[in-house]
Amino acid sequence: MRPIPESLRGRPFTTGEAAALGVTRRMLDGRRFEAIHPGRGVWAVAQESRDLRFLLRADLLVLPRDAAVSHVTGLQLHGLDIDTSLRHWSTNTPNRRGLRSVMLHRRQAPLRAVDIDGVPVLPAHRCLVDAAIILSHRDIVRYADALIAAEQMTAESFAHYAWTRHLHGVRRSRANLALLRDRVRSFRETDLRLLLVIAGLPEFEVNLDIFDARGAHLGCGDLVLPRHRIVLEYDGWYHERTAAQRRKDIARREGLEADGWLVIVVVSGDLDHPAGLIGRVWRALVSRGHSGPPPRFVPWALEELTRNPKG
């Protein structure tokens, strides 16, 4: 049996590329190879691992030459941890033939792609605006916060793009511009912040460095309300990775409390019980002299925030 050429391993390839290396169509139809896009002449060596970039390169072999990764798939390539079953592409070229697991969007205006690992991708702000039509309001803010923190865009550049373009996702993008913040380190921090916003509670500053009266650094709080000296700390699973990290977290919290800060620890399960969490924060505010109106938690407001639109 003729060995598989090493240059075909670890990548998608066309029938023509295989033939040039002595791999016949009969061999391709055997058990050692697999059709990535059946009937379109795109293949791969069987039983090899295939990540997103592998599959996108396979798509490139049959999509129009101007095609660029877009929508939530583009956000993945720009560094966001998103799980999606479809690979989204955009093109100016009419294309009537579909591909398995590929959503091809026909665009009118010329596309300006950037290169990420050899794959053409629309800029981060364009991907988010396009994806907004299928994202919940919470996810729009989540992804925008993450892109801003990763320096893929700024809140100002995203706002400018949303207000100067006529794309399907601009209305939902514009509706959330006032909620975007810098320095957000996780989706859960965004979720916690948005929950407090819809409850009408004072806004906490994000990932703020805290110092004592002598200028010594006490730590960086996830959500901080300096006026009332309250810190909300989201304690996710990642804080349990090592005993050393756990000791560091405990020492930091004890240092904040010794300096007069009230630390509220929020775990993942607390976000599943929003009314109880809002009540904890409200009681902390009252204990620190807050005299504003009580929270107005309305379940439908949270449902609207997290609801995905049709489409």
PDB file of N, CA and C in Angstrom, residues 14-66:
ATOM      1  N   THR A  14      -7.148  19.524  -1.937  1.00  0.00           N
ATOM      2  CA  THR A  14      -8.079  19.266  -3.035  1.00  0.00           C
ATOM      3  C   THR A  14      -7.730  17.959  -3.741  1.00  0.00           C
ATOM      4  N   THR A  15      -8.670  17.505  -4.556  1.00  0.00           N
ATOM      5  CA  THR A  15      -8.426  16.313  -5.369  1.00  0.00           C
ATOM      6  C   THR A  15      -7.209  16.524  -6.263  1.00  0.00           C
ATOM      7  N   GLY A  16      -7.072  17.729  -6.831  1.00  0.00           N
ATOM      8  CA  GLY A  16      -5.939  18.016  -7.696  1.00  0.00           C
ATOM      9  C   GLY A  16      -4.611  17.973  -6.962  1.00  0.00           C
ATOM     10  N   GLU A  17      -4.570  18.498  -5.754  1.00  0.00           N
ATOM     11  CA  GLU A  17      -3.336  18.455  -4.967  1.00  0.00           C
ATOM     12  C   GLU A  17      -2.942  17.014  -4.675  1.00  0.00           C
ATOM     13  N   ALA A  18      -3.933  16.198  -4.328  1.00  0.00           N
ATOM     14  CA  ALA A  18      -3.647  14.793  -4.036  1.00  0.00           C
ATOM     15  C   ALA A  18      -3.126  14.085  -5.285  1.00  0.00           C
ATOM     16  N   ALA A  19      -3.759  14.345  -6.431  1.00  0.00           N
ATOM     17  CA  ALA A  19      -3.342  13.684  -7.667  1.00  0.00           C
ATOM     18  C   ALA A  19      -1.908  14.043  -8.027  1.00  0.00           C
ATOM     19  N   ALA A  20      -1.517  15.297  -7.773  1.00  0.00           N
ATOM     20  CA  ALA A  20      -0.157  15.729  -8.085  1.00  0.00           C
ATOM     21  C   ALA A  20       0.886  14.990  -7.254  1.00  0.00           C
ATOM     22  N   LEU A  21       0.451  14.433  -6.133  1.00  0.00           N
ATOM     23  CA  LEU A  21       1.363  13.683  -5.259  1.00  0.00           C
ATOM     24  C   LEU A  21       1.171  12.175  -5.401  1.00  0.00           C
ATOM     25  N   GLY A  22       0.427  11.758  -6.422  1.00  0.00           N
ATOM     26  CA  GLY A  22       0.264  10.342  -6.688  1.00  0.00           C
ATOM     27  C   GLY A  22      -0.882   9.662  -5.963  1.00  0.00           C
ATOM     28  N   VAL A  23      -1.755  10.446  -5.348  1.00  0.00           N
ATOM     29  CA  VAL A  23      -2.901   9.872  -4.641  1.00  0.00           C
ATOM     30  C   VAL A  23      -4.099   9.889  -5.592  1.00  0.00           C
ATOM     31  N   THR A  24      -4.561   8.713  -5.964  1.00  0.00           N
ATOM     32  CA  THR A  24      -5.640   8.609  -6.941  1.00  0.00           C
ATOM     33  C   THR A  24      -7.008   8.810  -6.289  1.00  0.00           C
ATOM     34  N   ARG A  25      -8.010   8.991  -7.134  1.00  0.00           N
ATOM     35  CA  ARG A  25      -9.376   9.149  -6.611  1.00  0.00           C
ATOM     36  C   ARG A  25      -9.813   7.878  -5.898  1.00  0.00           C
ATOM     37  N   ARG A  26      -9.387   6.720  -6.392  1.00  0.00           N
ATOM     38  CA  ARG A  26      -9.742   5.460  -5.730  1.00  0.00           C
ATOM     39  C   ARG A  26      -9.152   5.421  -4.326  1.00  0.00           C
ATOM     40  N   MET A  27      -7.933   5.901  -4.164  1.00  0.00           N
ATOM     41  CA  MET A  27      -7.321   5.950  -2.839  1.00  0.00           C
ATOM     42  C   MET A  27      -8.070   6.925  -1.921  1.00  0.00           C
ATOM     43  N   LEU A  28      -8.498   8.058  -2.483  1.00  0.00           N
ATOM     44  CA  LEU A  28      -9.228   9.033  -1.677  1.00  0.00           C
ATOM     45  C   LEU A  28     -10.548   8.475  -1.167  1.00  0.00           C
ATOM     46  N   ASP A  29     -11.156   7.599  -1.961  1.00  0.00           N
ATOM     47  CA  ASP A  29     -12.425   6.991  -1.549  1.00  0.00           C
ATOM     48  C   ASP A  29     -12.233   5.873  -0.531  1.00  0.00           C
ATOM     49  N   GLY A  30     -10.996   5.545  -0.208  1.00  0.00           N
ATOM     50  CA  GLY A  30     -10.717   4.496   0.765  1.00  0.00           C
ATOM     51  C   GLY A  30     -10.813   4.990   2.203  1.00  0.00           C
ATOM     52  N   ARG A  31     -10.467   4.094   3.136  1.00  0.00           N
ATOM     53  CA  ARG A  31     -10.639   4.393   4.552  1.00  0.00           C
ATOM     54  C   ARG A  31      -9.596   5.360   5.100  1.00  0.00           C
ATOM     55  N   ARG A  32      -8.517   5.593   4.383  1.00  0.00           N
ATOM     56  CA  ARG A  32      -7.452   6.440   4.914  1.00  0.00           C
ATOM     57  C   ARG A  32      -7.711   7.932   4.709  1.00  0.00           C
ATOM     58  N   PHE A  33      -8.734   8.258   3.923  1.00  0.00           N
ATOM     59  CA  PHE A  33      -9.050   9.655   3.651  1.00  0.00           C
ATOM     60  C   PHE A  33     -10.537   9.907   3.921  1.00  0.00           C
ATOM     61  N   GLU A  34     -10.866  11.164   4.063  1.00  0.00           N
ATOM     62  CA  GLU A  34     -12.255  11.535   4.331  1.00  0.00           C
ATOM     63  C   GLU A  34     -12.579  12.827   3.582  1.00  0.00           C
ATOM     64  N   ALA A  35     -13.770  12.865   3.006  1.00  0.00           N
ATOM     65  CA  ALA A  35     -14.217  14.073   2.314  1.00  0.00           C
ATOM     66  C   ALA A  35     -14.700  15.096   3.343  1.00  0.00           C
ATOM     67  N   ILE A  36     -14.089  16.273   3.341  1.00  0.00           N
ATOM     68  CA  ILE A  36     -14.525  17.341   4.245  1.00  0.00           C
ATOM     69  C   ILE A  36     -15.787  18.006   3.703  1.00  0.00           C
ATOM     70  N   HIS A  37     -15.786  18.301   2.418  1.00  0.00           N
ATOM     71  CA  HIS A  37     -16.970  18.825   1.745  1.00  0.00           C
ATOM     72  C   HIS A  37     -17.336  17.846   0.623  1.00  0.00           C
ATOM     73  N   PRO A  38     -18.181  16.862   0.926  1.00  0.00           N
ATOM     74  CA  PRO A  38     -18.526  15.836  -0.067  1.00  0.00           C
ATOM     75  C   PRO A  38     -19.024  16.442  -1.369  1.00  0.00           C
ATOM     76  N   GLY A  39     -18.491  15.913  -2.472  1.00  0.00           N
ATOM     77  CA  GLY A  39     -18.889  16.380  -3.786  1.00  0.00           C
ATOM     78  C   GLY A  39     -18.215  17.662  -4.224  1.00  0.00           C
ATOM     79  N   ARG A  40     -17.378  18.244  -3.380  1.00  0.00           N
ATOM     80  CA  ARG A  40     -16.704  19.494  -3.734  1.00  0.00           C
ATOM     81  C   ARG A  40     -15.192  19.321  -3.866  1.00  0.00           C
ATOM     82  N   GLY A  41     -14.690  18.080  -3.724  1.00  0.00           N
ATOM     83  CA  GLY A  41     -13.282  17.822  -3.950  1.00  0.00           C
ATOM     84  C   GLY A  41     -12.343  18.329  -2.877  1.00  0.00           C
ATOM     85  N   VAL A  42     -12.787  18.323  -1.601  1.00  0.00           N
ATOM     86  CA  VAL A  42     -11.937  18.740  -0.485  1.00  0.00           C
ATOM     87  C   VAL A  42     -11.814  17.573   0.471  1.00  0.00           C
ATOM     88  N   TRP A  43     -10.568  17.249   0.829  1.00  0.00           N
ATOM     89  CA  TRP A  43     -10.287  16.024   1.570  1.00  0.00           C
ATOM     90  C   TRP A  43      -9.359  16.289   2.743  1.00  0.00           C
ATOM     91  N   ALA A  44      -9.251  15.256   3.601  1.00  0.00           N
ATOM     92  CA  ALA A  44      -8.281  15.275   4.688  1.00  0.00           C
ATOM     93  C   ALA A  44      -7.935  13.836   5.026  1.00  0.00           C
ATOM     94  N   VAL A  45      -6.794  13.648   5.636  1.00  0.00           N
ATOM     95  CA  VAL A  45      -6.426  12.320   6.114  1.00  0.00           C
ATOM     96  C   VAL A  45      -7.377  11.940   7.244  1.00  0.00           C
ATOM     97  N   ALA A  46      -7.889  10.730   7.216  1.00  0.00           N
ATOM     98  CA  ALA A  46      -8.861  10.283   8.213  1.00  0.00           C
ATOM     99  C   ALA A  46      -8.232  10.211   9.600  1.00  0.00           C
ATOM    100  N   GLN A  47      -9.063  10.456  10.615  1.00  0.00           N
ATOM    101  CA  GLN A  47      -8.725  10.286  12.026  1.00  0.00           C
ATOM    102  C   GLN A  47      -7.649  11.257  12.512  1.00  0.00           C
ATOM    103  N   GLU A  48      -7.440  12.329  11.795  1.00  0.00           N
ATOM    104  CA  GLU A  48      -6.567  13.376  12.302  1.00  0.00           C
ATOM    105  C   GLU A  48      -7.423  14.441  13.000  1.00  0.00           C
ATOM    106  N   SER A  49      -6.858  15.100  14.011  1.00  0.00           N
ATOM    107  CA  SER A  49      -7.598  16.131  14.731  1.00  0.00           C
ATOM    108  C   SER A  49      -7.843  17.338  13.827  1.00  0.00           C
ATOM    109  N   ARG A  50      -8.991  17.986  14.001  1.00  0.00           N
ATOM    110  CA  ARG A  50      -9.363  19.127  13.173  1.00  0.00           C
ATOM    111  C   ARG A  50      -9.952  20.218  14.060  1.00  0.00           C
ATOM    112  N   ASP A  51      -9.234  21.310  14.185  1.00  0.00           N
ATOM    113  CA  ASP A  51      -9.753  22.429  14.956  1.00  0.00           C
ATOM    114  C   ASP A  51     -10.476  23.402  14.025  1.00  0.00           C
ATOM    115  N   LEU A  52     -10.914  24.525  14.583  1.00  0.00           N
ATOM    116  CA  LEU A  52     -11.683  25.484  13.798  1.00  0.00           C
ATOM    117  C   LEU A  52     -10.877  25.997  12.608  1.00  0.00           C
ATOM    118  N   ARG A  53      -9.615  26.331  12.827  1.00  0.00           N
ATOM    119  CA  ARG A  53      -8.802  26.869  11.738  1.00  0.00           C
ATOM    120  C   ARG A  53      -8.643  25.853  10.606  1.00  0.00           C
ATOM    121  N   PHE A  54      -8.532  24.576  10.944  1.00  0.00           N
ATOM    122  CA  PHE A  54      -8.448  23.519   9.937  1.00  0.00           C
ATOM    123  C   PHE A  54      -9.701  23.542   9.061  1.00  0.00           C
ATOM    124  N   LEU A  55     -10.862  23.597   9.706  1.00  0.00           N
ATOM    125  CA  LEU A  55     -12.114  23.562   8.955  1.00  0.00           C
ATOM    126  C   LEU A  55     -12.300  24.823   8.119  1.00  0.00           C
ATOM    127  N   LEU A  56     -11.859  25.966   8.643  1.00  0.00           N
ATOM    128  CA  LEU A  56     -11.970  27.200   7.873  1.00  0.00           C
ATOM    129  C   LEU A  56     -11.077  27.164   6.631  1.00  0.00           C
ATOM    130  N   ARG A  57      -9.904  26.583   6.772  1.00  0.00           N
ATOM    131  CA  ARG A  57      -9.022  26.451   5.601  1.00  0.00           C
ATOM    132  C   ARG A  57      -9.627  25.500   4.571  1.00  0.00           C
ATOM    133  N   ALA A  58     -10.364  24.492   5.057  1.00  0.00           N
ATOM    134  CA  ALA A  58     -11.068  23.609   4.124  1.00  0.00           C
ATOM    135  C   ALA A  58     -12.166  24.377   3.390  1.00  0.00           C
ATOM    136  N   ASP A  59     -12.872  25.248   4.116  1.00  0.00           N
ATOM    137  CA  ASP A  59     -13.913  26.070   3.482  1.00  0.00           C
ATOM    138  C   ASP A  59     -13.319  26.961   2.396  1.00  0.00           C
ATOM    139  N   LEU A  60     -12.140  27.507   2.673  1.00  0.00           N
ATOM    140  CA  LEU A  60     -11.507  28.433   1.727  1.00  0.00           C
ATOM    141  C   LEU A  60     -11.251  27.792   0.363  1.00  0.00           C
ATOM    142  N   LEU A  61     -11.092  26.479   0.350  1.00  0.00           N
ATOM    143  CA  LEU A  61     -10.775  25.794  -0.905  1.00  0.00           C
ATOM    144  C   LEU A  61     -11.942  25.776  -1.883  1.00  0.00           C
ATOM    145  N   VAL A  62     -13.156  26.057  -1.378  1.00  0.00           N
ATOM    146  CA  VAL A  62     -14.328  26.006  -2.255  1.00  0.00           C
ATOM    147  C   VAL A  62     -15.169  27.281  -2.233  1.00  0.00           C
ATOM    148  N   LEU A  63     -14.941  28.161  -1.282  1.00  0.00           N
ATOM    149  CA  LEU A  63     -15.722  29.397  -1.209  1.00  0.00           C
ATOM    150  C   LEU A  63     -15.203  30.422  -2.206  1.00  0.00           C
ATOM    151  N   PRO A  64     -16.002  31.455  -2.513  1.00  0.00           N
ATOM    152  CA  PRO A  64     -15.528  32.521  -3.405  1.00  0.00           C
ATOM    153  C   PRO A  64     -14.232  33.150  -2.896  1.00  0.00           C
ATOM    154  N   ARG A  65     -13.463  33.708  -3.804  1.00  0.00           N
ATOM    155  CA  ARG A  65     -12.140  34.227  -3.461  1.00  0.00           C
ATOM    156  C   ARG A  65     -12.204  35.393  -2.483  1.00  0.00           C
ATOM    157  N   ASP A  66     -13.321  36.125  -2.458  1.00  0.00           N
ATOM    158  CA  ASP A  66     -13.409  37.283  -1.564  1.00  0.00           C
ATOM    159  C   ASP A  66     -14.015  36.928  -0.204  1.00  0.00           C
TER     160      ASP A  66
END
